Amino acid sequence: MLPSCAADRRRRAAAVVVSCALLGLPEPAGARPHAPASLAVLVVIDQMRPDYFTRYGELPGGLGRLYRSGAVYPRGMQDHAITHTAPGHATFLSGRTPASTNVLTNDLGVGDTATTLLEVGGSGASPRRFRGTALYDWMRAADPGARLLSVSRKDRGAILPVGRARAPVYWFARGQFTTSTWYADSLPAWVRAWNGRGGVSSLAGRAWRPLLADSAYAEPDSMAYENGGRDFLFPHWLPGDSAGVAGSINYVPWMDSLTLDFALDGVRRLHLGARTRPDLLIVSLSTTDAIGHRYGPDSREQHDQIVRLDRWLGWFLDSLGATVPPERTILALSADHGVAPMAGRPGTTGGRVSLDSVVRPFRRAIAAAHGGPMGVDFESGLLSADVSALRERGVDTGRLADSLARVIAGRPHIAKVYTPRSLAAAPPGDPHARRWRRHLPRDHEWLVAVVPRDGWVWGSSGEAHHGTMQADNVTVPVVIAGPGVRPGIYPRPVRTTDIGPTLAAMLGVRPAEPTDGRPLREALGLGAR
Ligand SMILES: [Zn+2]
């Protein structure tokens, strides 16, 4: 039986508004509204796996605090086929899958040659591909004065949780925080001032050494499979000049502390959370991903990164709490994808799989026959092409896709190959087909979609990888915290598309369009449906 909103409201000591109507529950007669939240915060930790909350012992800082005080879903899923940063970030606050957001891969993400980067120059980035709306649009529909700040080291990390709104969205490029001409014509004084303080170049010549005593790390440091066999032992030195630091800082933990410091400065300068109605802060921290790629999820480096991130996040939450009262702040934390163990690690089966030997000759044959590439592009299992143009030239694209699928299915380490026809015909219980359907917009033209065997990841470089739909790539934590949230570990599988609808329900705003995700009822203290 459904709990009534009245009973739940009585049970909660909370001060968060959860609209019963939005959750499909009867509004209790005479219920008094709770004090509203004045700030919603989304923290994304790029490549964070759920086990990072527990595998290093009790974390004393921000990660540990959220884990202990929040509603924790360790079986969150980026429930689509290509587990890249861009499509993952687009799911959180849109509440929709890549098939709906149209953000399919990192390459089919935010790159936009029609924009330039402010101050540092060069081709910019924007949400031009992104379709539909997201939480910030829903908040502005209810309150045109709603404010936003979105910050990340990566352009896609800052841009895609926001949607298409032209708002304060900043990312890190060539040693400073900036934005593109999609958002603004010039950088505001506070961004210039932050960049001018030289926090990045002050790290020149610094060594990254483990924060804790050696005995605190169970992971051996001397693993030559890390970082392509180069510089895999602590300490890791940053170059001695500021240009060198700007090029290397992505791979040391300090990039996250700089991002958090910049975000906090922005919260104060933009007066986020200072009104009676809610504002939105998005912070996407990219270093766990960079270190994870280079050294792998089982490295001493990743352990140290999480230990440091935990402390910095604690500092950030404390500092934020001094600006916006914690009882008026709601928070969600998640990740854009997980990561597979690094190939070559002792005990790891599987490895890297490449279809270059099929795709390259195919691309050459198409170019020779049609005088151009015809949009042929292979990325993380998806072979896209300008199918309409090929048809206009008399190509039987159905037969072409079938023959490609046959060749690819015969290659090693391939579990499944779909064509548009076979994907449409796949039974509803086929989990791979379900994830490709969630990934591919109806108007995206493609020939084959490939699933490698578990343990096999795309690519050929000496890095740890994500990108496939195997469990350790798809599974991410989802944490909801703040007043009114019922703490606990909730083992049922949920999706990152549930985060936007959950925050919307907590803020009392209504999504402007149908979402794939649904509010997380346990987090809201409403019991499972
Ligand atoms: Zn990555």
mmCIF file of C-alpha atoms and ligand atoms in Angstrom, residues 46-47 85 154 289 293 337 466, ligand 1:
data_model
loop_
_atom_site.group_PDB
_atom_site.id
_atom_site.type_symbol
_atom_site.label_atom_id
_atom_site.label_comp_id
_atom_site.label_asym_id
_atom_site.label_seq_id
_atom_site.Cartn_x
_atom_site.Cartn_y
_atom_site.Cartn_z
ATOM 1 C CA ASP A 46 33.888 11.444 -13.002
ATOM 2 C CA GLN A 47 34.561 7.651 -13.117
ATOM 3 C CA THR A 85 31.544 11.222 -19.950
ATOM 4 C CA LYS A 154 35.937 19.308 -18.482
ATOM 5 C CA ASP A 289 38.722 9.824 -14.177
ATOM 6 C CA HIS A 293 42.641 6.012 -16.792
ATOM 7 C CA HIS A 337 30.381 6.026 -15.662
ATOM 8 C CA HIS A 466 35.151 2.632 -19.788
HETATM 9 ZN ZN ZN B 1 37.154 8.656 -18.796
#
